[in-house]
Coordinates of C-alpha atoms in Angstrom, one line a residue:
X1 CA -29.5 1.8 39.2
X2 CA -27.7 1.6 36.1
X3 CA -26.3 -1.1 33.5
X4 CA -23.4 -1.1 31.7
X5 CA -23.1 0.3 28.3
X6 CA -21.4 1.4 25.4
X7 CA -22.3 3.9 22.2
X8 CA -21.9 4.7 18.5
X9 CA -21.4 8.2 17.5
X10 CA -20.8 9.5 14.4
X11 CA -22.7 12.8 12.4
X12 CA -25.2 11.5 11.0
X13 CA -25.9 8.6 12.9
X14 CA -29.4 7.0 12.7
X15 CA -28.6 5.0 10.1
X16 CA -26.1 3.1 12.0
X17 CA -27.0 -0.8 12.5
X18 CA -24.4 -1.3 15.7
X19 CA -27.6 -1.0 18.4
X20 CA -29.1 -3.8 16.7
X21 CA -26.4 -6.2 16.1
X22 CA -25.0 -5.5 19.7
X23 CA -28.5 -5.4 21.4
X24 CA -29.1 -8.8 19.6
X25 CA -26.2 -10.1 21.1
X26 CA -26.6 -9.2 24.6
X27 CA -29.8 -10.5 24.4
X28 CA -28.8 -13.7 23.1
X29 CA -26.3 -14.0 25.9
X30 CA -28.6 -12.8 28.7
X31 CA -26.0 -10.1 29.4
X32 CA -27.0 -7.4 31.4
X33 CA -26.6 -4.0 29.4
X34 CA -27.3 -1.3 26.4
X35 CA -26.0 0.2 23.7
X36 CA -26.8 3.5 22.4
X37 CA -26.7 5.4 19.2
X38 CA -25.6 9.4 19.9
X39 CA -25.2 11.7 17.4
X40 CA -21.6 14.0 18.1
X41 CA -20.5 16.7 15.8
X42 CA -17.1 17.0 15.0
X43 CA -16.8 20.2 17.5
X44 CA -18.3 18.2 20.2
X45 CA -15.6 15.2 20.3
X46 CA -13.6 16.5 23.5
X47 CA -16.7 17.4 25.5
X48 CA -18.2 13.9 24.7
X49 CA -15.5 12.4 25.3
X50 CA -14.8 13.9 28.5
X51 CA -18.3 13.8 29.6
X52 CA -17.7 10.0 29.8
X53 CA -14.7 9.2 31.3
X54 CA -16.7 10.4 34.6
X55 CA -19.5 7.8 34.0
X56 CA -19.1 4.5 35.9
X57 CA -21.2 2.5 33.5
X58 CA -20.0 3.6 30.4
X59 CA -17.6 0.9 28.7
X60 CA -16.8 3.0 25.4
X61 CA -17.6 3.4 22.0
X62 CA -17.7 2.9 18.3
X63 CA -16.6 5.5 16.0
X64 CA -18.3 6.2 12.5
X65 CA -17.8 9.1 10.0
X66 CA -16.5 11.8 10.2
X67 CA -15.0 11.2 13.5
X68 CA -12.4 8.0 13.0
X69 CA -9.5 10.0 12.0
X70 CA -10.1 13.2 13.9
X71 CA -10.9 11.7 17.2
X72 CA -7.5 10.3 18.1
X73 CA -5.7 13.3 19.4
X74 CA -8.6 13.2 22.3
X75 CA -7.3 9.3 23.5
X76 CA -4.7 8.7 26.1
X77 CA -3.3 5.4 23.9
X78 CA -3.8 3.9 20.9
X79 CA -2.2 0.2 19.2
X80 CA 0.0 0.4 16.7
X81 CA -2.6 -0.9 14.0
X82 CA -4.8 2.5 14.8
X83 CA -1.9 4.5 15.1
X84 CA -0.5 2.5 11.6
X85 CA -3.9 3.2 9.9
X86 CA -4.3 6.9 11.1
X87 CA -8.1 6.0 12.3
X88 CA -10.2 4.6 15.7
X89 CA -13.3 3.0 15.5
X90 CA -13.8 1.5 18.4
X91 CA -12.5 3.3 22.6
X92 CA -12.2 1.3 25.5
X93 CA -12.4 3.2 29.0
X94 CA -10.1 1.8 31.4
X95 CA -8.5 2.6 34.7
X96 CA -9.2 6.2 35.7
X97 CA -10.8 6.8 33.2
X98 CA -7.9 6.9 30.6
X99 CA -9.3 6.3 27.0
X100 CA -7.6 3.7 24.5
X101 CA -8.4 3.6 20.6
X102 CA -7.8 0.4 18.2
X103 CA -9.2 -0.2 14.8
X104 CA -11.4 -3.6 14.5
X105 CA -12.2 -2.6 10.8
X106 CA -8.4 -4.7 10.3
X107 CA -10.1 -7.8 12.3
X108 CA -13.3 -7.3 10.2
X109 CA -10.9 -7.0 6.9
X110 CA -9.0 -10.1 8.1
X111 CA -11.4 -12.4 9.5
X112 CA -13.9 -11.5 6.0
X113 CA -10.7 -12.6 3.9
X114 CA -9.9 -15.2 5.8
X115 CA -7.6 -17.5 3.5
X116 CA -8.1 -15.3 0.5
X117 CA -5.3 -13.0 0.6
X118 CA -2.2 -14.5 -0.2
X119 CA 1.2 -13.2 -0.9
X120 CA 2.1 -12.0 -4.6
X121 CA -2.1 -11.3 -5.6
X122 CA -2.5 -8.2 -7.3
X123 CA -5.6 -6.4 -5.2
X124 CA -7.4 -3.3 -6.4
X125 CA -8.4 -1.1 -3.5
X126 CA -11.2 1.4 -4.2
X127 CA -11.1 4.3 -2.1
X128 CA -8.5 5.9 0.2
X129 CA -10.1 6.3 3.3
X130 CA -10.2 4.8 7.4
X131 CA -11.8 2.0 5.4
X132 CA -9.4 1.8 3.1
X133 CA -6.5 2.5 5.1
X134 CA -7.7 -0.7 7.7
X135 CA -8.0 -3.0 4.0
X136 CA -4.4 -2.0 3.0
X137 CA -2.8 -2.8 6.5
X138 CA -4.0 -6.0 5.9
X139 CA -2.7 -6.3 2.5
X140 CA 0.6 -5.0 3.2
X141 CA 0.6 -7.8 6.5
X142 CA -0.1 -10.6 4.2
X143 CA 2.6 -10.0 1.5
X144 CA 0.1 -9.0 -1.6
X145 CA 2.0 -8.4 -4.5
X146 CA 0.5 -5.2 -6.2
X147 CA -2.3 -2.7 -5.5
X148 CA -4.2 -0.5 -7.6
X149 CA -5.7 1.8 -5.2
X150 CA -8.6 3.8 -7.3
X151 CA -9.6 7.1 -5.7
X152 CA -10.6 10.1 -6.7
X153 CA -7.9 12.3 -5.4
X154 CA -4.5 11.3 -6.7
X155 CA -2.6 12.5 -3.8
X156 CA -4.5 10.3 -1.0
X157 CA -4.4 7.0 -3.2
X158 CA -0.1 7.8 -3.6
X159 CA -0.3 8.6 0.1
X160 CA -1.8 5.2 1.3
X161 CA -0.1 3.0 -1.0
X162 CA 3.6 4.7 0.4
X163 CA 2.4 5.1 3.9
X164 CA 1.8 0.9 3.8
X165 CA 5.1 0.6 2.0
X166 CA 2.6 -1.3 -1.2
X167 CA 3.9 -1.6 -4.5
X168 CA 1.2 -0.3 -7.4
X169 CA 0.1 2.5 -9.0
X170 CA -2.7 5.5 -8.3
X171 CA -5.3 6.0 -10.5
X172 CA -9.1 7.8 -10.6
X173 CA -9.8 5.4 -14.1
X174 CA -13.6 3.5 -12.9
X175 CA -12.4 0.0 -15.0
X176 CA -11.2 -2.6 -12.9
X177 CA -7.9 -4.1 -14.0
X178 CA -6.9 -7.5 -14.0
X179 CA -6.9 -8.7 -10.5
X180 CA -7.5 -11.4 -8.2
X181 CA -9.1 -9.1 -5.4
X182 CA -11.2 -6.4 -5.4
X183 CA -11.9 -4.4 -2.8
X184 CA -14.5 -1.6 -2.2
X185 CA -13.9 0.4 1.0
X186 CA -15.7 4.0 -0.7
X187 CA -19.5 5.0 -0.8
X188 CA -21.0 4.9 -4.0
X189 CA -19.6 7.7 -6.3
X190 CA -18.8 5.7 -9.7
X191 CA -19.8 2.5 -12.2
X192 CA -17.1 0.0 -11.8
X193 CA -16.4 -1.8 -15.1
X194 CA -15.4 -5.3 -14.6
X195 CA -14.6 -6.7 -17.5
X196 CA -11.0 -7.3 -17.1
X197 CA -11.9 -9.9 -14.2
X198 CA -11.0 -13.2 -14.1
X199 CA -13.6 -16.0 -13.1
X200 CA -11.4 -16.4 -10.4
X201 CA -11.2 -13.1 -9.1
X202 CA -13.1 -11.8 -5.5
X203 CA -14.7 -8.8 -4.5
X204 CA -15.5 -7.6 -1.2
X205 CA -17.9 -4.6 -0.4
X206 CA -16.8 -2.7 2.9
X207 CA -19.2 -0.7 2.6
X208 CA -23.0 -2.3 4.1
X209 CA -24.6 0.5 3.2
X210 CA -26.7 0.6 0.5
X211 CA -26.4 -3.3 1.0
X212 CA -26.5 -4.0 -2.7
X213 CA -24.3 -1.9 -4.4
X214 CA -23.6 -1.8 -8.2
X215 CA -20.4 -3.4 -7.6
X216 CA -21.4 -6.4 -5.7
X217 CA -24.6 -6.8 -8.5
X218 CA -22.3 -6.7 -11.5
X219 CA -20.0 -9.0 -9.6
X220 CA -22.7 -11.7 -9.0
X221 CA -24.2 -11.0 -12.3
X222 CA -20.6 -12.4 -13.9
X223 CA -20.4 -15.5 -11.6
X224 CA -17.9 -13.8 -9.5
X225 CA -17.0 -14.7 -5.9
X226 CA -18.3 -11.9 -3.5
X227 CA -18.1 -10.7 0.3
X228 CA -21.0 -8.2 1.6
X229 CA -20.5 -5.7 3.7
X230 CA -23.1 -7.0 6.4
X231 CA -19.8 -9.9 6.8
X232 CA -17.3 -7.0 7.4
X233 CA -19.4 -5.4 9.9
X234 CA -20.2 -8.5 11.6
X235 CA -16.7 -9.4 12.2
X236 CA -15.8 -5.7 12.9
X237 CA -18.6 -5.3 15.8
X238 CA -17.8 -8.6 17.3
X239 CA -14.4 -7.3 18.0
X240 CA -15.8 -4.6 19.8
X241 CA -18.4 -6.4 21.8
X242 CA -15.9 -8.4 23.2
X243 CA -14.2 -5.0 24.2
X244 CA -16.8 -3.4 25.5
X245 CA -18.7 -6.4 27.2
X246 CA -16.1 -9.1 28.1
X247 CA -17.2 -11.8 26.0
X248 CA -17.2 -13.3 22.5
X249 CA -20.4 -12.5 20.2
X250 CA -22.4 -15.9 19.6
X251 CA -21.5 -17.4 16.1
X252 CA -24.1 -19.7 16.0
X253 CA -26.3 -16.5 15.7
X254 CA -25.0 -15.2 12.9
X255 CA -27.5 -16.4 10.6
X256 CA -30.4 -15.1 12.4
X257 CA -28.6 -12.1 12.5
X258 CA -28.2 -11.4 9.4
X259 CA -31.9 -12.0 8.4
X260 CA -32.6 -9.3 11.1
X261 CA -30.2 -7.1 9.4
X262 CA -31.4 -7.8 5.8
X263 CA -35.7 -7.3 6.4

């Protein structure tokens, strides 16, 4: 007899910390189920993806990279936020087996800046990918003022800030301007100088992995205000537990949690 479950795939995958946060939870709320790491390649999407909508117990699955842009066209339906951002990270099978996409990296974005955005900040936006795409829906939603979107190709940081309808400029320059939010959304690639920051100023690390990055040390090393990664991909996953699994993740957990995600 089987249980209920739901998957990450992505190429490469095995660094991926979803099994343990979403085990943990369904532990914690004696919920009868799994979840699963698989590794897809890009020219394996459809066949997954069709090999599943047959399976009675599977409830769907997170997307990583590569795959969160170029796995929509496979999906039956998508909301407007994923369709808005261009990427899925998280597919929900429903009736008949008819797949549906949305983006929790928005509801990880949102609920990890929870009362810090406000309308007319300036925000500088590091990167110009799903990631960044997700960060800059939420930007636009909450009436920022201006966004510097840093990225190494030109043409995808002009594309992102007109496809959000953002006022701000395009730039590959690795100095931080003046700004009262930062955001990282890219991998590693550069030093970020951070001079030009007010003590004021915030900056939030999408990215969890490596969990201290340069950015967030040079932040904390000036006093700054700072938001981790591991709190992004909290939020994000508990979006998609309740998706998959039909109930809320436990917040009283979240401490534990994150000393399991930190050893």
């Amino acid at each position: 007899m089987g249980v209920p479950y739901a998957e990450v795939i992505g190429d490469p995958i095995a660094h991926s910390k979803s099994p343990l946060i979403h085990k943990f939870w369904l532990e914690k709320l004696g919920i009868e189920g799994d979840y699963r790491a698989v590794r897809v390649a890009v020219d394996e999407l459809r066949a997954y993806l069709e090999s599943r909508r047959s399976d009675r117990y599977w409830r769907g699955c997170n997307v990583t990279m590569p795959h969160k842009e170029r796995i929509m066209p496979f999906l039956d339906t998508a909301t407007r936020d994923a369709t808005r951002i261009g990427a899925v990270n998280t597919i929900r099978k429903g009736g008949n087996g008819r797949l549906h996409g949305r983006n929790t990296d928005l509801h990880g974005v949102c609920r990890s800046l929870d009362h810090l955005i406000e309308p007319g900040l300036h925000a500088v936006l590091i990167g110009a990918g799903g990631g960044a795409r997700a960060a800059a829906r939420a930007l636009a939603a909450n009436g920022v003022g201006e966004v510097t979107v840093i990225n190494r190709s030109l043409e995808r940081a002009e594309k992102l800030l007109r496809d959000f309808h953002l006022t701000g400029r395009a730039t590959a320059e690795t100095s931080i301007p003046t700004a009262d939010l930062v955001i990282n959304a890219a991998p590693p690639y550069a030093s970020f100088a951070l001079d030009a920051l007010g003590p004021r100023a915030v900056i939030f690390d999408m990215v969890y992995s490596p969990r201290e990055g340069s950015i967030l040390n040079e932040a904390r090393g000036r006093g700054l205000r700072v938001v981790d990664g591991l709190t992004m991909l909290t939020h994000q996953a508990g979006e998609a537990f309740s998706v998959f699994f039909k109930r809320a993740r436990p917040p009283e957990a979240d401490a534990e949690l994150r000393e399991l995600l930190t050893r």
